[in-house]
Amino acid sequence: MTHTLHRRGDEISLSEDYVLLVMPARGYNLEGSSEKMKKVFEIISHYKTVNFGNARVGNSHRTTIDKLMTAENQRIAHAVFTDRENLLGCLKELKEKDLGISVVVSGLYDHVVQCCHSTGLKPHTVNNSLETLGAVEKLPKQEVLEIITMCGHAMVSPDLVEHLLGEVREGKRSLDNAAVELSRLCDCGVFNPYRAAKIMKKMLNSK
Amino acid sequence: MRIDPEKCVNCGTCQSYCTVRAIREDPQKEVREVIEDECVECGVCLRAGICPADAIFQPELTWPRTVRQEFSNPLIRHPSTDIGGRGTEEMKTNDVTNRFKPGFVGIGLEFGRPNVGTRFHDVQLMAQALASLGVQFEPQNPVTALMIDKNKGILKPEILSEKVLSAIIEFIVPLEKLEEVLKKVKELTPKLSTVVTIDMISRVGEDGSIPTIPIARKLGFTIRPNAKVNVGLGRPGM
């Protein structure tokens, strides 16, 4: 399950997109982790994020951080940051609290490594995204791909991106509203609506 | 998924929400309908709550169609892994589990993503080719759980035509075998009717280096600038 790995885009766009994932390991430290996962969401609440949550309780459009801070038996926590300062702060606090639960950051590799070094952490394991091969002619155009890959479970339809963009063009929706509509479909809370709105704005301006 | 023709008002809202273009208009009946063979049972159209007539409904699924939902709807837990989604904990908890050791590489081949979908006969084609190289498939992975012969990469025949949003083949090989495996993947992908996105997992060296990257680059693979990094805060038995 690599639902945060294959986000597309250039380095400028991706420099506003960092996903934090915290997860206990089944058979190792899952048992007794419920209180710690609540604590993780409490830590996340101290920083500026554009999305958070998990598939069981909901994303930031379907639930609140307060509910996530009190929900029992959560197996995963996500948070999406648009800047390194808040990510760094969150990582520092997670290190200080020493919960012993695995923490993963998806984002520009060099930036993530810098954040690790600033926090006194050492990258342990990396998952690199290689290219997409095969029937690539079936993929949507690049800008749409940049938006839909922000939900790695593919819950955001390419056709919906185009449809909502049409509504923005017709004045039926704002860009931010369209981005939130896409974001709410990503059950895990890893979609970045801030970045989606920026990409859609670029698409509108290029026509 | 189904749309009740008695309730449908043919507004077409659901069509753009479908992740795989499996909803079309029936011009005779003037309703929208789900193309059953194309629908991957991801559930997005229903969960989105956008039908003004409440016409979308989930009928009870039976085997083998149930695999569509298990591989496409992240809210459904796989019976084989007990986690939602299509894969495993992979490297996310590696600082605790040590599944991926120095000198070894984890490979994930993600069929059908993003938003193309895949049928299992394409997955089997690759699994058979990899099995011929002696690859041992990840036992906790949902695709492996559907194999009737893990040494040959053969899946249950009744699922081969089932379409899912994505399915992941996962395995670990020694670093010295990576080149052979990646060559085989590259050789086979033009024969597939879907897309395959590749994950490559390795331990980060003491000096911060990633041992797999020079090998992948030598074979002409592009390494994306973004990656997923386990920052080493986990500990077993906390």
Coordinates of C-alpha atoms in Angstrom, one line a residue:
Chain A
M1 CA 0.0 0.0 0.0
T2 CA 2.0 3.0 -1.2
H3 CA -0.8 5.5 -1.3
T4 CA 1.4 8.5 -0.8
L5 CA 4.4 7.6 -2.9
H6 CA 3.6 8.2 -6.5
R7 CA 2.6 11.9 -6.5
R8 CA 3.4 13.6 -9.8
G9 CA 4.6 17.1 -10.4
D10 CA 7.7 19.2 -10.8
E11 CA 9.9 20.0 -7.8
I12 CA 8.4 23.5 -7.3
S13 CA 4.9 22.1 -7.0
L14 CA 6.0 19.2 -4.9
S15 CA 7.8 21.5 -2.5
E16 CA 4.3 22.3 -1.2
D17 CA 3.3 18.8 -0.5
Y18 CA 4.6 16.6 2.4
V19 CA 2.6 13.7 3.8
L20 CA 3.2 12.4 7.3
L21 CA 2.1 8.9 8.1
V22 CA 2.3 7.3 11.5
M23 CA 1.6 3.6 11.9
P24 CA 2.1 0.8 14.5
A25 CA 3.3 -2.6 13.3
R26 CA 1.0 -5.5 13.5
G27 CA 2.6 -8.3 15.7
Y28 CA 5.1 -5.9 17.2
N29 CA 3.7 -2.7 18.7
L30 CA 0.1 -2.5 17.5
E31 CA -1.2 -3.9 20.8
G32 CA -1.6 -1.1 23.3
S33 CA -1.0 1.6 20.7
S34 CA -4.5 3.1 20.8
E35 CA -3.6 5.9 23.3
K36 CA -0.4 6.7 21.4
M37 CA -2.3 7.1 18.2
K38 CA -4.6 9.6 19.9
K39 CA -1.5 11.4 21.1
V40 CA -0.2 11.5 17.5
F41 CA -3.3 13.4 16.4
E42 CA -2.9 15.7 19.3
I43 CA 0.7 16.5 18.1
I44 CA -0.6 17.0 14.6
S45 CA -3.1 19.5 15.9
H46 CA -0.3 21.8 17.0
Y47 CA 0.7 22.4 13.4
K48 CA -0.7 23.9 10.2
T49 CA -2.0 21.2 7.9
V50 CA -4.3 21.1 4.9
N51 CA -5.7 17.6 5.5
F52 CA -5.5 14.8 8.0
G53 CA -7.2 11.7 9.2
N54 CA -7.5 8.0 8.2
A55 CA -9.9 5.9 6.3
R56 CA -11.6 4.5 9.4
V57 CA -12.6 7.8 11.1
G58 CA -12.4 10.1 8.1
N59 CA -10.5 12.8 6.4
S60 CA -10.5 16.5 7.5
H61 CA -13.6 17.1 5.4
R62 CA -15.6 14.4 7.2
T63 CA -14.3 14.5 10.7
T64 CA -12.5 16.8 13.1
I65 CA -9.1 16.6 14.8
D66 CA -10.8 16.5 18.1
K67 CA -12.6 13.3 17.1
L68 CA -9.4 11.8 15.8
M69 CA -7.7 12.7 19.2
T70 CA -10.3 10.6 21.0
A71 CA -11.1 7.7 18.6
E72 CA -10.1 4.3 19.8
N73 CA -8.0 1.7 18.0
Q74 CA -6.8 3.8 15.1
R75 CA -4.2 1.9 13.0
I76 CA -2.9 4.9 11.0
A77 CA -2.6 8.7 11.1
H78 CA -2.0 11.0 8.2
A79 CA -1.4 14.7 7.9
V80 CA -0.6 16.9 4.9
F81 CA 1.7 19.9 5.2
T82 CA 2.4 22.5 2.5
D83 CA 5.6 23.8 4.1
R84 CA 8.7 22.3 5.7
E85 CA 8.5 24.5 8.8
N86 CA 5.4 22.9 10.1
L87 CA 6.5 19.4 9.0
L88 CA 9.8 20.0 10.9
G89 CA 8.0 21.1 14.0
C90 CA 5.8 18.1 14.0
L91 CA 8.7 15.7 13.4
K92 CA 10.6 17.3 16.3
E93 CA 7.6 17.0 18.6
L94 CA 7.1 13.3 17.6
K95 CA 10.7 12.7 18.4
E96 CA 10.5 14.4 21.7
K97 CA 7.4 12.5 22.8
D98 CA 9.2 9.2 21.8
L99 CA 6.1 7.2 21.2
G100 CA 8.0 4.3 19.5
I101 CA 5.6 4.1 16.6
S102 CA 6.9 4.2 13.0
V103 CA 6.8 7.6 11.3
V104 CA 7.1 8.0 7.5
V105 CA 7.3 11.2 5.4
S106 CA 6.5 11.3 1.7
G107 CA 7.8 14.3 -0.2
L108 CA 10.9 15.6 -2.1
Y109 CA 13.6 13.2 -0.9
D110 CA 16.3 15.9 -0.4
H111 CA 13.9 18.0 1.6
V112 CA 12.8 15.1 3.8
V113 CA 16.4 14.2 4.5
Q114 CA 17.2 17.8 5.4
C115 CA 14.2 17.7 7.9
C116 CA 15.5 14.5 9.3
H117 CA 19.0 16.0 9.8
S118 CA 17.6 19.1 11.4
T119 CA 15.6 17.0 13.8
G120 CA 18.5 14.6 14.7
L121 CA 16.9 11.8 12.8
K122 CA 18.5 9.4 10.4
P123 CA 16.5 8.1 7.4
H124 CA 16.0 4.3 8.0
T125 CA 14.3 2.9 4.8
V126 CA 13.3 4.6 1.6
N127 CA 10.7 3.7 -1.0
N128 CA 11.6 5.2 -4.4
S129 CA 9.0 5.9 -7.1
L130 CA 10.2 4.7 -10.4
E131 CA 8.3 5.4 -13.6
T132 CA 4.9 4.1 -14.9
L133 CA 5.3 1.6 -17.7
G134 CA 2.9 -0.3 -20.0
A135 CA -0.2 1.2 -21.5
V136 CA 0.6 4.8 -20.6
E137 CA -1.5 6.1 -23.4
K138 CA -4.5 5.3 -21.1
L139 CA -3.3 7.8 -18.5
P140 CA -4.9 11.3 -18.3
K141 CA -2.9 14.4 -19.2
Q142 CA -0.1 15.6 -17.0
E143 CA -1.9 18.3 -14.9
V144 CA -4.8 15.9 -14.2
L145 CA -2.3 13.2 -13.2
E146 CA -0.7 15.6 -10.8
I147 CA -4.0 16.1 -9.1
I148 CA -5.4 12.6 -9.0
T149 CA -2.1 10.9 -7.8
M150 CA -2.6 12.9 -4.6
C151 CA -5.1 10.1 -3.7
G152 CA -3.0 7.0 -4.1
H153 CA -6.0 4.8 -3.8
A154 CA -7.3 6.4 -7.0
M155 CA -10.6 7.6 -5.5
V156 CA -10.4 10.9 -7.4
S157 CA -11.6 10.5 -11.0
P158 CA -9.8 12.3 -13.8
D159 CA -13.2 13.1 -15.3
L160 CA -14.3 14.8 -12.1
V161 CA -11.2 17.1 -12.3
E162 CA -12.3 18.2 -15.8
H163 CA -15.9 18.4 -14.8
L164 CA -15.2 20.6 -11.8
L165 CA -12.8 22.7 -13.8
G166 CA -15.7 23.3 -16.2
E167 CA -17.9 24.5 -13.4
V168 CA -15.2 26.9 -12.2
R169 CA -14.9 28.3 -15.7
E170 CA -18.7 28.8 -15.8
G171 CA -18.6 30.5 -12.4
K172 CA -20.6 27.8 -10.7
R173 CA -17.8 27.0 -8.2
S174 CA -14.7 28.6 -6.8
L175 CA -11.3 27.0 -7.3
D176 CA -11.1 26.3 -3.6
N177 CA -14.5 24.7 -3.5
A178 CA -13.6 22.4 -6.4
A179 CA -10.4 21.4 -4.7
V180 CA -12.2 20.5 -1.5
E181 CA -14.8 18.5 -3.5
L182 CA -11.9 16.4 -4.9
S183 CA -10.2 16.2 -1.5
R184 CA -13.2 14.9 0.3
L185 CA -13.2 11.8 -1.9
C186 CA -9.8 10.7 -0.6
D187 CA -10.9 8.7 2.4
C188 CA -7.4 8.6 4.0
G189 CA -7.0 12.3 4.2
V190 CA -3.7 12.4 2.2
F191 CA -5.0 14.6 -0.7
N192 CA -3.6 18.2 -0.7
P193 CA -6.5 20.5 -1.7
Y194 CA -4.2 23.6 -1.5
R195 CA -1.9 22.2 -4.2
A196 CA -4.9 20.9 -6.2
A197 CA -6.3 24.4 -6.4
K198 CA -3.0 25.8 -7.6
I199 CA -2.7 23.2 -10.3
M200 CA -6.3 23.8 -11.4
K201 CA -5.6 27.6 -11.5
K202 CA -2.6 26.9 -13.8
M203 CA -4.9 24.8 -16.0
L204 CA -7.4 27.6 -16.2
N205 CA -4.8 30.1 -17.1
S206 CA -3.2 28.0 -19.8
K207 CA -6.4 27.8 -21.8
Chain B
M1 CA -22.5 -1.1 -7.8
R2 CA -25.9 -0.6 -9.4
I3 CA -28.2 2.3 -10.2
D4 CA -31.9 1.8 -9.7
P5 CA -33.5 2.7 -13.0
E6 CA -36.8 3.4 -11.3
K7 CA -35.2 6.1 -9.1
C8 CA -32.6 7.5 -11.5
V9 CA -33.4 11.0 -12.8
N10 CA -30.7 10.8 -15.5
C11 CA -28.9 13.9 -14.2
G12 CA -25.5 12.4 -15.0
T13 CA -23.8 13.7 -11.8
C14 CA -22.5 10.2 -10.9
Q15 CA -20.8 9.8 -14.3
S16 CA -17.9 12.1 -13.6
Y17 CA -17.3 10.7 -10.1
C18 CA -16.7 7.1 -11.5
T19 CA -13.0 6.3 -11.1
V20 CA -13.0 4.1 -14.2
R21 CA -15.7 5.4 -16.6
A22 CA -18.0 2.5 -15.8
I23 CA -21.2 4.6 -15.8
R24 CA -23.0 5.4 -19.1
E25 CA -26.3 6.7 -20.3
D26 CA -28.9 4.3 -21.6
P27 CA -30.6 6.6 -24.2
Q28 CA -33.6 4.3 -24.6
K29 CA -34.5 4.2 -21.0
E30 CA -33.1 7.7 -20.3
V31 CA -31.2 6.6 -17.2
R32 CA -27.6 6.1 -16.2
E33 CA -26.4 2.6 -15.8
V34 CA -23.3 0.9 -14.4
I35 CA -21.4 -1.2 -16.9
E36 CA -21.0 -4.3 -14.7
D37 CA -17.9 -5.7 -16.3
E38 CA -16.1 -2.4 -16.1
C39 CA -17.1 -1.4 -12.5
V40 CA -14.4 -2.1 -10.0
E41 CA -16.6 -1.8 -6.9
C42 CA -14.6 1.0 -5.5
G43 CA -17.7 2.5 -4.0
V44 CA -16.8 6.2 -4.7
C45 CA -20.1 7.0 -6.5
L46 CA -22.1 5.8 -3.5
R47 CA -19.9 7.2 -0.7
A48 CA -19.7 10.6 -2.5
G49 CA -23.4 11.0 -1.7
I50 CA -24.1 13.0 -4.9
C51 CA -27.1 11.2 -6.3
P52 CA -30.1 13.5 -5.8
A53 CA -32.5 10.5 -6.2
D54 CA -30.7 8.1 -3.9
A55 CA -30.6 5.7 -6.8
I56 CA -27.1 4.2 -6.4
F57 CA -26.9 1.1 -4.3
Q58 CA -24.5 -1.6 -3.4
P59 CA -25.9 -5.1 -4.1
E60 CA -24.5 -8.1 -2.2
L61 CA -21.4 -9.4 -4.0
T62 CA -20.5 -13.0 -4.4
W63 CA -17.2 -14.7 -5.2
P64 CA -15.2 -14.0 -7.4
R65 CA -16.7 -10.5 -7.8
T66 CA -15.8 -9.8 -4.2
V67 CA -12.2 -9.4 -5.2
R68 CA -13.1 -6.2 -7.0
Q69 CA -14.2 -4.6 -3.8
E70 CA -11.3 -5.9 -1.8
F71 CA -8.8 -4.5 -4.2
S72 CA -10.5 -1.3 -5.1
N73 CA -12.2 0.0 -2.0
P74 CA -9.7 1.1 0.7
L75 CA -12.4 1.0 3.4
I76 CA -12.7 -2.8 2.9
R77 CA -10.1 -4.9 4.9
H78 CA -8.4 -7.6 3.0
P79 CA -9.1 -11.0 4.6
S80 CA -5.5 -12.0 3.9
T81 CA -3.8 -8.9 5.5
D82 CA -6.4 -7.5 7.8
I83 CA -5.5 -4.0 6.6
G84 CA -7.4 -1.7 4.1
G85 CA -5.9 -1.0 0.7
R86 CA -4.2 -3.3 -1.7
G87 CA -0.8 -3.9 -0.1
T88 CA 1.0 -4.5 3.1
E89 CA 2.7 -2.4 5.8
E90 CA 5.8 -2.7 3.5
M91 CA 8.5 -0.2 4.6
K92 CA 6.2 1.9 6.6
T93 CA 7.0 -0.1 9.8
N94 CA 10.4 -1.4 8.7
D95 CA 12.3 0.3 11.6
V96 CA 10.2 -2.1 13.8
T97 CA 9.8 -5.2 11.6
N98 CA 13.1 -5.2 9.8
R99 CA 11.4 -6.9 6.8
F100 CA 13.8 -5.1 4.4
K101 CA 17.4 -5.8 5.5
P102 CA 20.6 -4.2 4.2
G103 CA 21.6 -5.9 1.0
F104 CA 18.0 -6.6 -0.1
V105 CA 15.5 -4.7 -2.2
G106 CA 11.7 -4.7 -1.9
I107 CA 9.8 -4.3 -5.2
G108 CA 6.2 -3.4 -5.5
L109 CA 4.6 -3.6 -9.0
E110 CA 1.4 -1.6 -8.9
F111 CA -0.9 -2.7 -11.6
G112 CA -3.7 -0.4 -12.9
R113 CA -2.7 2.7 -11.0
P114 CA -3.3 5.5 -11.4
N115 CA -7.0 5.2 -12.4
V116 CA -6.6 2.8 -15.3
G117 CA -7.6 -0.4 -13.5
T118 CA -6.3 -3.9 -14.2
R119 CA -7.6 -7.4 -14.8
F120 CA -5.8 -10.2 -13.1
H121 CA -4.7 -11.9 -16.3
D122 CA -2.2 -9.1 -16.7
V123 CA -1.1 -9.5 -13.1
Q124 CA -0.6 -13.3 -13.6
L125 CA 1.5 -12.7 -16.8
M126 CA 4.0 -10.7 -14.7
A127 CA 3.8 -13.0 -11.8
Q128 CA 4.7 -16.0 -14.0
A129 CA 7.6 -14.2 -15.6
L130 CA 9.0 -13.2 -12.1
A131 CA 8.4 -16.7 -10.7
S132 CA 10.6 -18.0 -13.6
L133 CA 13.4 -15.9 -12.1
G134 CA 13.0 -17.6 -8.7
V135 CA 11.2 -14.6 -7.1
Q136 CA 9.5 -15.5 -3.8
F137 CA 6.3 -13.4 -3.5
E138 CA 5.5 -11.6 -0.2
P139 CA 3.3 -14.0 1.8
Q140 CA 1.2 -11.3 3.5
N141 CA 0.2 -9.7 0.2
P142 CA -3.4 -10.0 -1.1
V143 CA -2.3 -11.0 -4.7
T144 CA -0.1 -13.7 -3.3
A145 CA -3.1 -15.0 -1.3
L146 CA -4.9 -15.5 -4.6
M147 CA -2.2 -17.7 -6.0
I148 CA -2.8 -21.4 -6.4
D149 CA 0.9 -22.0 -7.3
K150 CA 3.2 -19.5 -5.7
N151 CA 6.3 -21.0 -7.3
K152 CA 4.9 -20.5 -10.7
G153 CA 2.9 -17.3 -10.1
I154 CA -0.4 -18.9 -11.1
L155 CA -3.6 -17.2 -9.8
K156 CA -7.0 -18.8 -9.2
P157 CA -8.5 -19.1 -12.7
E158 CA -11.9 -17.7 -11.8
I159 CA -10.5 -14.3 -10.9
L160 CA -8.4 -13.7 -14.1
S161 CA -11.0 -11.6 -15.8
E162 CA -12.0 -9.6 -12.7
K163 CA -11.2 -5.9 -13.0
V164 CA -9.9 -4.0 -10.0
L165 CA -8.6 -0.5 -9.5
S166 CA -5.2 -1.8 -8.6
A167 CA -3.3 -4.8 -7.5
I168 CA 0.3 -5.0 -6.2
I169 CA 2.8 -7.8 -6.6
E170 CA 5.4 -7.5 -3.8
F171 CA 8.6 -9.4 -3.2
I172 CA 12.1 -9.0 -1.8
V173 CA 15.3 -9.9 -3.7
P174 CA 19.0 -9.6 -2.9
L175 CA 20.5 -6.4 -4.3
E176 CA 22.5 -8.4 -6.9
K177 CA 19.3 -9.7 -8.4
L178 CA 17.7 -6.3 -8.9
E179 CA 19.1 -5.7 -12.4
E180 CA 17.7 -9.0 -13.7
V181 CA 14.3 -8.3 -12.1
L182 CA 14.0 -4.8 -13.5
K183 CA 15.0 -5.9 -16.9
K184 CA 12.3 -8.6 -16.9
V185 CA 9.7 -6.0 -15.8
K186 CA 10.7 -3.6 -18.6
E187 CA 10.6 -6.4 -21.1
L188 CA 7.1 -7.5 -20.2
T189 CA 5.2 -4.3 -19.6
P190 CA 4.6 -3.5 -23.4
K191 CA 2.6 -6.7 -23.5
L192 CA 0.2 -5.6 -20.8
S193 CA -3.1 -3.8 -21.4
T194 CA -2.7 -1.7 -18.3
V195 CA -0.1 0.4 -16.6
V196 CA 2.4 -0.7 -13.9
T197 CA 4.0 1.8 -11.5
I198 CA 7.1 0.6 -9.7
D199 CA 8.1 1.0 -6.0
M200 CA 11.7 0.2 -5.0
I201 CA 12.4 -0.2 -1.3
S202 CA 15.9 -0.3 0.3
R203 CA 17.6 0.6 3.5
V204 CA 19.4 3.9 3.5
G205 CA 23.1 3.6 3.8
E206 CA 25.1 5.0 6.8
D207 CA 26.3 7.8 4.5
G208 CA 22.7 8.5 3.3
S209 CA 23.2 6.7 0.0
I210 CA 20.5 4.6 -1.7
P211 CA 22.2 1.5 -3.1
T212 CA 19.4 0.7 -5.6
I213 CA 19.4 4.0 -7.5
P214 CA 22.6 3.5 -9.6
I215 CA 21.3 0.1 -10.7
A216 CA 17.9 1.4 -11.8
R217 CA 19.5 4.4 -13.5
K218 CA 21.9 2.2 -15.5
L219 CA 18.8 0.4 -16.9
G220 CA 17.3 3.7 -18.0
F221 CA 14.7 4.0 -15.3
T222 CA 13.7 7.5 -14.1
I223 CA 13.8 8.0 -10.3
R224 CA 11.2 10.5 -9.2
P225 CA 12.5 13.3 -6.9
N226 CA 9.8 12.5 -4.3
A227 CA 10.1 9.4 -2.1
K228 CA 8.7 7.9 1.0
V229 CA 11.1 7.9 4.0
N230 CA 10.8 5.9 7.2
V231 CA 12.6 8.2 9.7
G232 CA 13.4 5.5 12.2
L233 CA 11.3 6.5 15.2
G234 CA 9.7 3.1 15.6
R235 CA 10.6 0.5 18.2
P236 CA 9.2 -3.0 18.7
G237 CA 7.3 -3.9 21.9
M238 CA 6.4 -0.4 23.0

